[in-house]
Coordinates of N, CA and C in Angstrom, one line a residue:
X1271 N -105.3 39.8 -134.0 CA -104.8 41.2 -134.2 C -103.3 41.0 -134.6
X1272 N -102.9 41.3 -135.8 CA -101.6 41.2 -136.2 C -100.9 42.6 -136.1
X1273 N -99.7 42.5 -135.5 CA -99.0 43.8 -135.2 C -97.8 43.9 -136.2
X1274 N -97.7 45.0 -136.8 CA -96.7 45.3 -137.8 C -95.4 45.9 -137.2
X1275 N -94.3 45.4 -137.6 CA -93.0 46.0 -137.1 C -92.6 47.3 -137.9
X1276 N -93.3 47.5 -139.1 CA -93.0 48.6 -139.9 C -93.8 49.8 -139.5
X1277 N -93.1 50.9 -139.3 CA -93.7 52.2 -138.9 C -93.2 53.3 -139.8
X1278 N -93.5 53.3 -141.1 CA -92.9 54.3 -142.0 C -93.3 55.7 -141.7
X1279 N -94.5 55.9 -141.0 CA -94.9 57.2 -140.6 C -94.3 57.7 -139.3
X1280 N -93.4 56.9 -138.7 CA -92.8 57.3 -137.5 C -93.5 57.0 -136.2
X1281 N -94.7 56.3 -136.4 CA -95.4 55.9 -135.2 C -94.7 54.8 -134.4
X1282 N -95.0 54.8 -133.1 CA -94.5 53.7 -132.3 C -95.0 52.4 -132.7
X1283 N -94.1 51.3 -132.7 CA -94.6 50.0 -133.1 C -95.7 49.5 -132.1
X1284 N -96.7 48.8 -132.7 CA -97.8 48.3 -131.9 C -97.4 46.9 -131.3
X1285 N -97.9 46.6 -130.2 CA -97.6 45.2 -129.6 C -98.8 44.8 -128.8
X1286 N -98.9 43.5 -128.5 CA -100.0 43.0 -127.7 C -99.6 43.3 -126.2
X1287 N -100.7 43.6 -125.5 CA -100.5 43.9 -124.0 C -101.5 43.0 -123.3
X1288 N -101.1 42.6 -122.1 CA -102.1 41.9 -121.2 C -103.0 43.0 -120.6
X1289 N -104.1 42.6 -120.0 CA -105.2 43.5 -119.6 C -104.7 44.6 -118.7
X1290 N -104.0 44.2 -117.6 CA -103.5 45.2 -116.6 C -102.5 46.2 -117.2
X1291 N -101.6 45.6 -117.9 CA -100.5 46.4 -118.5 C -101.1 47.4 -119.5
X1292 N -102.0 46.9 -120.3 CA -102.6 47.7 -121.4 C -103.3 48.9 -120.8
X1293 N -104.1 48.7 -119.8 CA -104.9 49.7 -119.2 C -104.0 50.8 -118.6
X1294 N -103.0 50.4 -117.8 CA -102.1 51.4 -117.2 C -101.3 52.2 -118.3
X1295 N -100.9 51.5 -119.4 CA -100.2 52.2 -120.4 C -101.1 53.2 -121.1
X1296 N -102.3 52.8 -121.3 CA -103.3 53.7 -122.0 C -103.6 54.9 -121.2
X1297 N -103.7 54.7 -119.9 CA -104.0 55.9 -119.0 C -102.8 56.9 -119.0
X1298 N -101.6 56.3 -118.9 CA -100.4 57.1 -119.0 C -100.3 57.9 -120.3
X1299 N -100.7 57.2 -121.4 CA -100.6 57.8 -122.7 C -101.7 58.9 -122.8
X1300 N -102.9 58.7 -122.2 CA -103.9 59.7 -122.3 C -103.4 61.0 -121.5
X1301 N -102.8 60.8 -120.4 CA -102.2 61.9 -119.6 C -101.2 62.7 -120.4
X1302 N -100.3 62.0 -121.1 CA -99.3 62.7 -121.9 C -99.9 63.4 -123.1
X1303 N -100.9 62.8 -123.7 CA -101.6 63.5 -124.9 C -102.2 64.8 -124.4
X1304 N -103.0 64.8 -123.3 CA -103.6 66.0 -122.8 C -102.6 67.0 -122.3
X1305 N -101.6 66.6 -121.6 CA -100.6 67.5 -121.1 C -99.9 68.2 -122.2
X1306 N -99.6 67.5 -123.3 CA -98.9 68.1 -124.4 C -99.7 68.9 -125.4
X1307 N -101.0 68.5 -125.5 CA -101.8 69.2 -126.6 C -103.2 69.7 -126.1
X1308 N -103.5 69.5 -124.8 CA -104.8 69.9 -124.3 C -105.9 68.8 -124.6
X1309 N -107.0 69.0 -123.9 CA -108.1 68.0 -124.0 C -108.6 67.8 -125.4
X1310 N -108.6 68.8 -126.2 CA -109.1 68.7 -127.6 C -108.3 67.7 -128.4
X1311 N -107.1 67.4 -128.0 CA -106.2 66.5 -128.8 C -106.5 65.0 -128.3
X1312 N -107.3 64.9 -127.3 CA -107.5 63.5 -126.8 C -108.5 62.7 -127.6
X1313 N -108.0 61.8 -128.4 CA -108.8 60.9 -129.2 C -108.3 59.5 -129.0
X1314 N -109.1 58.5 -129.4 CA -108.7 57.2 -129.3 C -107.4 56.9 -130.1
X1315 N -107.4 57.5 -131.3 CA -106.2 57.3 -132.1 C -104.9 57.9 -131.6
X1316 N -105.1 59.1 -131.0 CA -103.9 59.8 -130.4 C -103.4 59.0 -129.2
X1317 N -104.3 58.5 -128.4 CA -103.8 57.7 -127.3 C -103.2 56.4 -127.7
X1318 N -103.8 55.7 -128.7 CA -103.2 54.5 -129.2 C -101.8 54.7 -129.8
X1319 N -101.7 55.8 -130.6 CA -100.4 56.1 -131.1 C -99.3 56.4 -130.1
X1320 N -99.7 57.2 -129.0 CA -98.8 57.5 -128.0 C -98.4 56.3 -127.2
X1321 N -99.3 55.3 -127.0 CA -99.0 54.1 -126.3 C -98.4 53.0 -127.1
X1322 N -98.4 53.2 -128.4 CA -97.8 52.2 -129.3 C -98.7 51.0 -129.5
X1323 N -100.0 51.2 -129.5 CA -100.9 50.0 -129.6 C -102.0 50.3 -130.5
X1324 N -103.1 49.6 -130.5 CA -104.2 49.8 -131.5 C -105.3 50.6 -131.0
X1325 N -106.0 51.3 -131.9 CA -107.2 52.1 -131.7 C -108.2 51.2 -131.0
X1326 N -108.4 50.0 -131.5 CA -109.4 49.1 -130.9 C -109.2 48.7 -129.5
X1327 N -107.9 48.7 -129.0 CA -107.7 48.4 -127.6 C -108.1 49.5 -126.7
X1328 N -108.0 50.7 -127.2 CA -108.5 51.9 -126.4 C -110.0 51.8 -126.2
X1329 N -110.7 51.5 -127.3 CA -112.1 51.4 -127.3 C -112.5 50.2 -126.3
X1330 N -111.8 49.1 -126.4 CA -112.1 48.0 -125.6 C -112.0 48.3 -124.1
X1331 N -111.0 49.0 -123.7 CA -110.8 49.3 -122.3 C -111.7 50.3 -121.7
X1332 N -112.1 51.3 -122.5 CA -112.8 52.5 -121.9 C -114.2 52.7 -122.5
X1333 N -114.4 52.3 -123.7 CA -115.8 52.4 -124.3 C -116.2 53.7 -124.8
X1334 N -115.8 54.8 -124.1 CA -116.2 56.1 -124.5 C -115.1 57.1 -124.1
X1335 N -115.1 58.2 -124.8 CA -114.1 59.2 -124.5 C -114.2 59.8 -123.1
X1336 N -115.5 60.0 -122.7 CA -115.7 60.5 -121.3 C -115.2 59.6 -120.3
X1337 N -115.4 58.2 -120.5 CA -114.9 57.3 -119.5 C -113.4 57.3 -119.5
X1338 N -112.7 57.5 -120.6 CA -111.3 57.6 -120.7 C -110.8 58.9 -119.9
X1339 N -111.5 60.0 -120.1 CA -111.1 61.2 -119.4 C -111.3 61.0 -117.9
X1340 N -112.4 60.5 -117.4 CA -112.6 60.3 -116.0 C -111.6 59.4 -115.4
X1341 N -111.3 58.3 -116.0 CA -110.3 57.3 -115.5 C -108.9 57.8 -115.5
X1342 N -108.6 58.6 -116.5 CA -107.3 59.2 -116.6 C -107.1 60.2 -115.5
X1343 N -108.1 61.0 -115.2 CA -108.1 61.9 -114.1 C -107.9 61.2 -112.8
X1344 N -108.7 60.2 -112.5 CA -108.5 59.4 -111.3 C -107.1 58.8 -111.2
X1345 N -106.6 58.4 -112.3 CA -105.2 57.8 -112.3 C -104.2 58.9 -112.0
X1346 N -104.4 60.1 -112.5 CA -103.4 61.2 -112.3 C -103.5 61.6 -110.8
X1347 N -104.6 61.6 -110.2 CA -104.7 62.0 -108.8 C -104.1 60.9 -107.9
X1348 N -104.3 59.7 -108.2 CA -103.7 58.6 -107.4 C -102.2 58.7 -107.5
X1349 N -101.7 58.9 -108.7 CA -100.3 59.0 -108.9 C -99.7 60.1 -108.1
X1350 N -100.3 61.3 -108.2 CA -99.8 62.5 -107.5 C -99.9 62.3 -106.0
X1351 N -101.0 61.7 -105.5 CA -101.1 61.5 -104.0 C -100.0 60.5 -103.5
X1352 N -99.6 59.5 -104.3 CA -98.6 58.6 -103.9 C -97.2 59.2 -103.9
X1353 N -97.1 60.3 -104.6 CA -95.7 60.9 -104.6 C -95.6 62.3 -104.0
X1354 N -96.7 62.8 -103.5 CA -96.8 64.2 -103.1 C -96.3 64.5 -101.7
X1355 N -96.2 63.5 -100.8 CA -95.8 63.6 -99.4 C -96.8 64.5 -98.7
X1356 N -98.0 64.6 -99.2 CA -99.1 65.4 -98.4 C -99.4 64.7 -97.1
X1357 N -99.3 63.4 -97.1 CA -99.7 62.7 -95.9 C -98.6 61.6 -95.5
X1358 N -97.4 62.1 -95.0 CA -96.4 61.1 -94.7 C -96.8 60.3 -93.4
X1359 N -97.7 60.8 -92.7 CA -98.3 60.0 -91.5 C -97.5 60.2 -90.2
X1360 N -96.5 61.0 -90.2 CA -95.6 61.2 -89.1 C -96.1 62.3 -88.1
X1361 N -96.8 63.2 -88.6 CA -97.2 64.4 -87.8 C -96.1 65.4 -87.6
X1362 N -95.0 65.2 -88.3 CA -93.8 66.1 -88.1 C -93.9 67.2 -89.2
X1363 N -93.7 68.4 -88.8 CA -93.8 69.5 -89.8 C -92.6 69.3 -90.8
X1364 N -91.5 68.8 -90.3 CA -90.3 68.7 -91.2 C -90.6 67.7 -92.4
X1365 N -91.5 66.8 -92.2 CA -91.8 65.8 -93.3 C -92.9 66.3 -94.2
X1366 N -93.6 67.4 -93.9 CA -94.7 67.8 -94.7 C -94.3 68.3 -96.1
X1367 N -94.9 67.6 -97.1 CA -94.6 68.0 -98.5 C -93.2 68.0 -99.0
X1368 N -92.4 67.1 -98.3 CA -91.0 66.9 -98.8 C -91.1 66.2 -100.2
X1369 N -90.3 66.7 -101.1 CA -90.1 66.1 -102.4 C -91.1 66.6 -103.4
X1370 N -91.8 67.7 -103.1 CA -92.8 68.2 -104.1 C -92.1 68.7 -105.4
X1371 N -91.0 69.4 -105.3 CA -90.2 69.8 -106.5 C -89.7 68.7 -107.3
X1372 N -89.3 67.6 -106.6 CA -88.8 66.4 -107.3 C -89.9 65.7 -108.0
X1373 N -91.1 65.7 -107.4 CA -92.3 65.1 -108.1 C -92.6 65.8 -109.4
X1374 N -92.6 67.2 -109.4 CA -92.9 67.9 -110.6 C -91.8 67.7 -111.6
X1375 N -90.5 67.7 -111.2 CA -89.4 67.5 -112.2 C -89.5 66.1 -112.8
X1376 N -89.9 65.1 -112.0 CA -89.9 63.7 -112.4 C -91.0 63.4 -113.4
X1377 N -92.2 64.0 -113.2 CA -93.3 63.7 -114.1 C -94.2 64.9 -114.2
X1378 N -93.7 65.9 -115.0 CA -94.5 67.1 -115.2 C -95.8 66.9 -115.9
X1379 N -95.9 65.9 -116.7 CA -97.1 65.6 -117.5 C -98.3 65.4 -116.6
X1380 N -98.1 64.6 -115.5 CA -99.2 64.3 -114.6 C -99.8 65.6 -114.0
X1381 N -98.9 66.5 -113.7 CA -99.4 67.8 -113.1 C -100.1 68.6 -114.2
X1382 N -99.4 68.7 -115.3 CA -100.0 69.6 -116.4 C -101.4 69.0 -116.8
X1383 N -101.5 67.7 -116.8 CA -102.8 67.1 -117.2 C -103.9 67.6 -116.3
X1384 N -103.7 67.7 -115.0 CA -104.7 68.1 -114.0 C -105.1 69.6 -114.2
X1385 N -104.1 70.4 -114.5 CA -104.4 71.9 -114.7 C -105.1 72.0 -116.0
X1386 N -104.8 71.3 -117.0 CA -105.6 71.3 -118.3 C -107.0 71.0 -118.1
X1387 N -107.3 70.0 -117.3 CA -108.7 69.6 -117.0 C -109.4 70.6 -116.1
X1388 N -108.7 71.2 -115.2 CA -109.3 72.3 -114.4 C -109.7 73.5 -115.3
X1389 N -108.9 73.9 -116.2 CA -109.3 74.9 -117.1 C -110.4 74.5 -118.0
X1390 N -110.3 73.3 -118.5 CA -111.4 72.8 -119.4 C -112.7 72.7 -118.7
X1391 N -112.7 72.5 -117.4 CA -114.0 72.4 -116.7 C -114.8 73.8 -116.7
X1392 N -114.1 74.9 -117.0 CA -114.8 76.1 -117.2 C -115.7 76.1 -118.4
X1393 N -115.3 75.3 -119.4 CA -116.0 75.2 -120.7 C -116.9 74.0 -120.7
X1394 N -116.6 73.0 -119.8 CA -117.3 71.7 -119.8 C -117.7 71.4 -118.3
X1395 N -118.8 72.0 -117.8 CA -119.2 71.9 -116.4 C -119.4 70.4 -116.0
X1396 N -119.6 69.5 -116.9 CA -119.8 68.1 -116.6 C -118.5 67.5 -116.0
X1397 N -117.4 68.2 -116.2 CA -116.1 67.7 -115.6 C -116.0 68.1 -114.1
X1398 N -116.8 69.1 -113.7 CA -116.6 69.6 -112.3 C -116.9 68.6 -111.2
X1399 N -117.9 67.8 -111.3 CA -118.1 66.8 -110.2 C -117.0 65.9 -110.0
X1400 N -116.4 65.4 -111.1 CA -115.2 64.5 -111.0 C -114.0 65.3 -110.4
X1401 N -113.8 66.5 -110.8 CA -112.7 67.3 -110.3 C -112.9 67.6 -108.8
X1402 N -114.1 68.0 -108.5 CA -114.3 68.3 -107.0 C -114.1 67.0 -106.2
X1403 N -114.6 65.9 -106.6 CA -114.5 64.7 -105.8 C -113.0 64.3 -105.7
X1404 N -112.3 64.4 -106.8 CA -110.9 63.9 -106.8 C -110.0 64.9 -106.0
X1405 N -110.3 66.2 -106.2 CA -109.5 67.2 -105.4 C -109.8 67.1 -103.9
X1406 N -111.0 66.6 -103.6 CA -111.3 66.4 -102.2 C -110.3 65.4 -101.6
X1407 N -109.8 64.4 -102.4 CA -108.9 63.5 -101.9 C -107.6 64.2 -101.5
X1408 N -107.2 65.2 -102.2 CA -106.0 66.0 -101.8 C -106.3 66.7 -100.5
X1409 N -107.4 67.4 -100.4 CA -107.7 68.1 -99.2 C -107.8 67.2 -98.0
X1410 N -108.4 66.0 -98.2 CA -108.5 65.1 -97.1 C -107.1 64.6 -96.6
X1411 N -106.3 64.3 -97.6 CA -104.9 63.8 -97.2 C -104.1 64.8 -96.5
X1412 N -104.2 66.1 -97.0 CA -103.5 67.2 -96.4 C -104.1 67.5 -95.0
X1413 N -105.4 67.4 -94.9 CA -106.1 67.7 -93.7 C -105.7 66.7 -92.6
X1414 N -105.7 65.5 -92.9 CA -105.3 64.4 -91.9 C -103.9 64.7 -91.4
X1415 N -103.0 65.0 -92.3 CA -101.6 65.3 -91.8 C -101.6 66.5 -90.9
X1416 N -102.3 67.6 -91.3 CA -102.3 68.8 -90.5 C -102.9 68.5 -89.1
X1417 N -103.9 67.7 -89.1 CA -104.5 67.3 -87.8 C -103.6 66.6 -86.9
X1418 N -102.6 65.8 -87.5 CA -101.6 65.2 -86.7 C -100.7 66.2 -86.1
X1419 N -100.4 67.3 -86.8 CA -99.5 68.3 -86.3 C -100.2 69.2 -85.2
X1420 N -101.5 69.5 -85.5 CA -102.2 70.5 -84.7 C -103.2 69.8 -83.8
X1421 N -103.0 69.6 -82.5 CA -103.9 68.8 -81.7 C -105.4 69.3 -81.8
X1422 N -105.6 70.6 -82.0 CA -107.0 71.1 -82.1 C -107.6 71.0 -83.5
X1423 N -106.8 70.4 -84.4 CA -107.2 70.3 -85.8 C -107.0 71.5 -86.7
X1424 N -106.9 71.3 -88.0 CA -106.6 72.4 -88.9 C -107.8 73.1 -89.4
X1425 N -108.9 72.3 -89.6 CA -110.1 72.9 -90.2 C -110.0 73.0 -91.7
X1426 N -111.1 73.0 -92.3 CA -111.1 73.0 -93.8 C -110.6 74.2 -94.4
X1427 N -110.9 75.4 -93.9 CA -110.3 76.6 -94.5 C -108.8 76.7 -94.5
X1428 N -108.2 76.3 -93.4 CA -106.7 76.3 -93.3 C -106.1 75.3 -94.2
X1429 N -106.8 74.1 -94.3 CA -106.3 73.0 -95.2 C -106.4 73.5 -96.6
X1430 N -107.5 74.2 -97.0 CA -107.6 74.6 -98.4 C -106.5 75.7 -98.7
X1431 N -106.3 76.6 -97.7 CA -105.3 77.6 -97.9 C -103.9 77.0 -98.1
X1432 N -103.5 76.1 -97.3 CA -102.2 75.4 -97.4 C -102.1 74.7 -98.7
X1433 N -103.2 74.0 -99.1 CA -103.1 73.2 -100.4 C -103.0 74.2 -101.5
X1434 N -103.7 75.3 -101.5 CA -103.7 76.3 -102.5 C -102.3 76.8 -102.7
X1435 N -101.6 77.0 -101.6 CA -100.2 77.5 -101.7 C -99.3 76.4 -102.4
X1436 N -99.5 75.2 -102.1 CA -98.7 74.1 -102.7 C -99.1 74.0 -104.2
X1437 N -100.4 74.0 -104.4 CA -100.9 73.9 -105.8 C -100.3 75.0 -106.7
X1438 N -100.3 76.2 -106.2 CA -99.7 77.3 -106.9 C -98.2 77.2 -107.2
X1439 N -97.5 76.6 -106.2 CA -96.1 76.4 -106.3 C -95.8 75.4 -107.4
X1440 N -96.6 74.3 -107.5 CA -96.5 73.3 -108.5 C -96.7 73.9 -109.9
X1441 N -97.7 74.7 -110.0 CA -98.0 75.4 -111.3 C -96.9 76.3 -111.7
X1442 N -96.4 77.1 -110.8 CA -95.3 78.0 -111.1 C -94.0 77.2 -111.6
X1443 N -93.7 76.1 -110.9 CA -92.6 75.3 -111.3 C -92.8 74.7 -112.7
X1444 N -94.0 74.2 -113.0 CA -94.3 73.7 -114.3 C -94.0 74.8 -115.4
X1445 N -94.3 76.0 -115.1 CA -94.2 77.1 -116.1 C -92.8 77.7 -116.1
X1446 N -92.2 77.9 -115.0 CA -91.0 78.7 -114.9 C -89.8 77.8 -114.5
X1447 N -90.0 76.5 -114.1 CA -88.9 75.7 -113.7 C -88.5 76.1 -112.2
X1448 N -87.2 76.2 -112.0 CA -86.7 76.7 -110.7 C -87.2 75.9 -109.5
X1449 N -86.9 74.6 -109.5 CA -87.3 73.8 -108.3 C -86.8 74.2 -107.0
X1450 N -85.6 74.9 -107.0 CA -85.1 75.4 -105.8 C -86.0 76.5 -105.1
X1451 N -86.7 77.2 -106.0 CA -87.6 78.2 -105.5 C -88.8 77.6 -104.8
X1452 N -89.3 76.5 -105.4 CA -90.3 75.7 -104.8 C -89.9 75.2 -103.4
X1453 N -88.7 74.6 -103.3 CA -88.2 74.1 -102.1 C -88.1 75.2 -101.0
X1454 N -87.6 76.3 -101.4 CA -87.5 77.4 -100.4 C -88.8 77.9 -99.9
X1455 N -89.8 78.0 -100.8 CA -91.1 78.5 -100.4 C -91.8 77.5 -99.5
X1456 N -91.6 76.2 -99.8 CA -92.3 75.2 -98.9 C -91.6 75.2 -97.5
X1457 N -90.3 75.5 -97.5 CA -89.7 75.5 -96.2 C -90.2 76.7 -95.4
X1458 N -90.5 77.8 -96.1 CA -91.2 79.0 -95.4 C -92.6 78.5 -94.9
X1459 N -93.3 77.7 -95.7 CA -94.6 77.2 -95.3 C -94.5 76.4 -94.0
X1460 N -93.4 75.6 -93.9 CA -93.2 74.8 -92.7 C -92.9 75.7 -91.5
X1461 N -92.2 76.8 -91.8 CA -92.0 77.7 -90.7 C -93.3 78.3 -90.1
X1462 N -94.2 78.6 -91.0 CA -95.5 79.1 -90.5 C -96.3 78.0 -89.8
X1463 N -96.2 76.7 -90.2 CA -96.8 75.6 -89.5 C -96.2 75.5 -88.1
X1464 N -94.9 75.6 -88.0 CA -94.3 75.5 -86.7 C -94.8 76.6 -85.7
X1465 N -95.0 77.8 -86.3 CA -95.6 78.9 -85.4 C -97.0 78.5 -85.0
X1466 N -97.8 77.9 -85.8 CA -99.1 77.5 -85.4 C -99.1 76.4 -84.3
X1467 N -98.1 75.5 -84.4 CA -98.0 74.5 -83.4 C -97.6 75.2 -82.1
X1468 N -96.6 76.1 -82.1 CA -96.2 76.8 -80.9 C -97.3 77.6 -80.3
X1469 N -98.1 78.3 -81.2 CA -99.2 79.1 -80.7 C -100.3 78.3 -80.0
X1470 N -100.4 77.0 -80.4 CA -101.4 76.1 -79.8 C -100.9 75.6 -78.4
X1471 N -99.6 76.0 -78.0 CA -99.1 75.7 -76.7 C -98.5 74.3 -76.7
X1472 N -98.1 73.8 -77.9 CA -97.4 72.5 -78.0 C -96.1 72.6 -78.6
X1473 N -95.1 71.8 -78.1 CA -93.8 71.8 -78.8 C -94.0 71.1 -80.1
X1474 N -93.0 71.4 -81.0 CA -93.0 70.6 -82.2 C -92.6 69.2 -81.9
X1475 N -93.1 68.2 -82.7 CA -92.8 66.8 -82.4 C -91.3 66.6 -82.3
X1476 N -90.9 65.6 -81.5 CA -89.5 65.2 -81.3 C -88.9 64.9 -82.7
X1477 N -87.7 65.5 -82.9 CA -87.0 65.3 -84.1 C -87.4 66.2 -85.2
X1478 N -88.4 67.1 -85.0 CA -88.8 68.0 -86.1 C -88.1 69.3 -85.9
X1479 N -87.1 69.6 -86.8 CA -86.3 70.8 -86.6 C -86.4 71.6 -87.9

């Protein structure tokens, strides 16, 4: 595979990648393509051009467009979970969802990609099982952290309600900007969680103010 340094059409120069690096770069490129142009723009060639590599490498790594979509979605969820602070593990209300606005500001494409696929699933029901399974990871992470705060447990409906609030705030920030509005709203959400802790007859954890 000979790579040319000449890019008269403005495309990114292609280069060889090792297996792990190539796969990660292609998944990130797929996320950007969908975030910027919707799922209809996701082709092998578009991903290769965005990643600055070859069409054949995309085919080699994923084999089918459906496999590329599925793996890119899993990649997006993993990335979001790692940066969302849904499960800091401390059981402190003050730590819950810290940094959500920064996460959106730092990498809006990851978030936009997920919303694009959610909307596309209305037209392509075969995406729903993957989205349900992967969003369950969000619910589980948030639920475990809420259970640490609330000794009697949060329950699935409350977990879904809180996650829906966070999800809506992320969407609003993607569209309107205003990260400070996101931060203020999440602080109000923490205030409601503190009331739930107090109503259960427990003090908020030490250091949680």
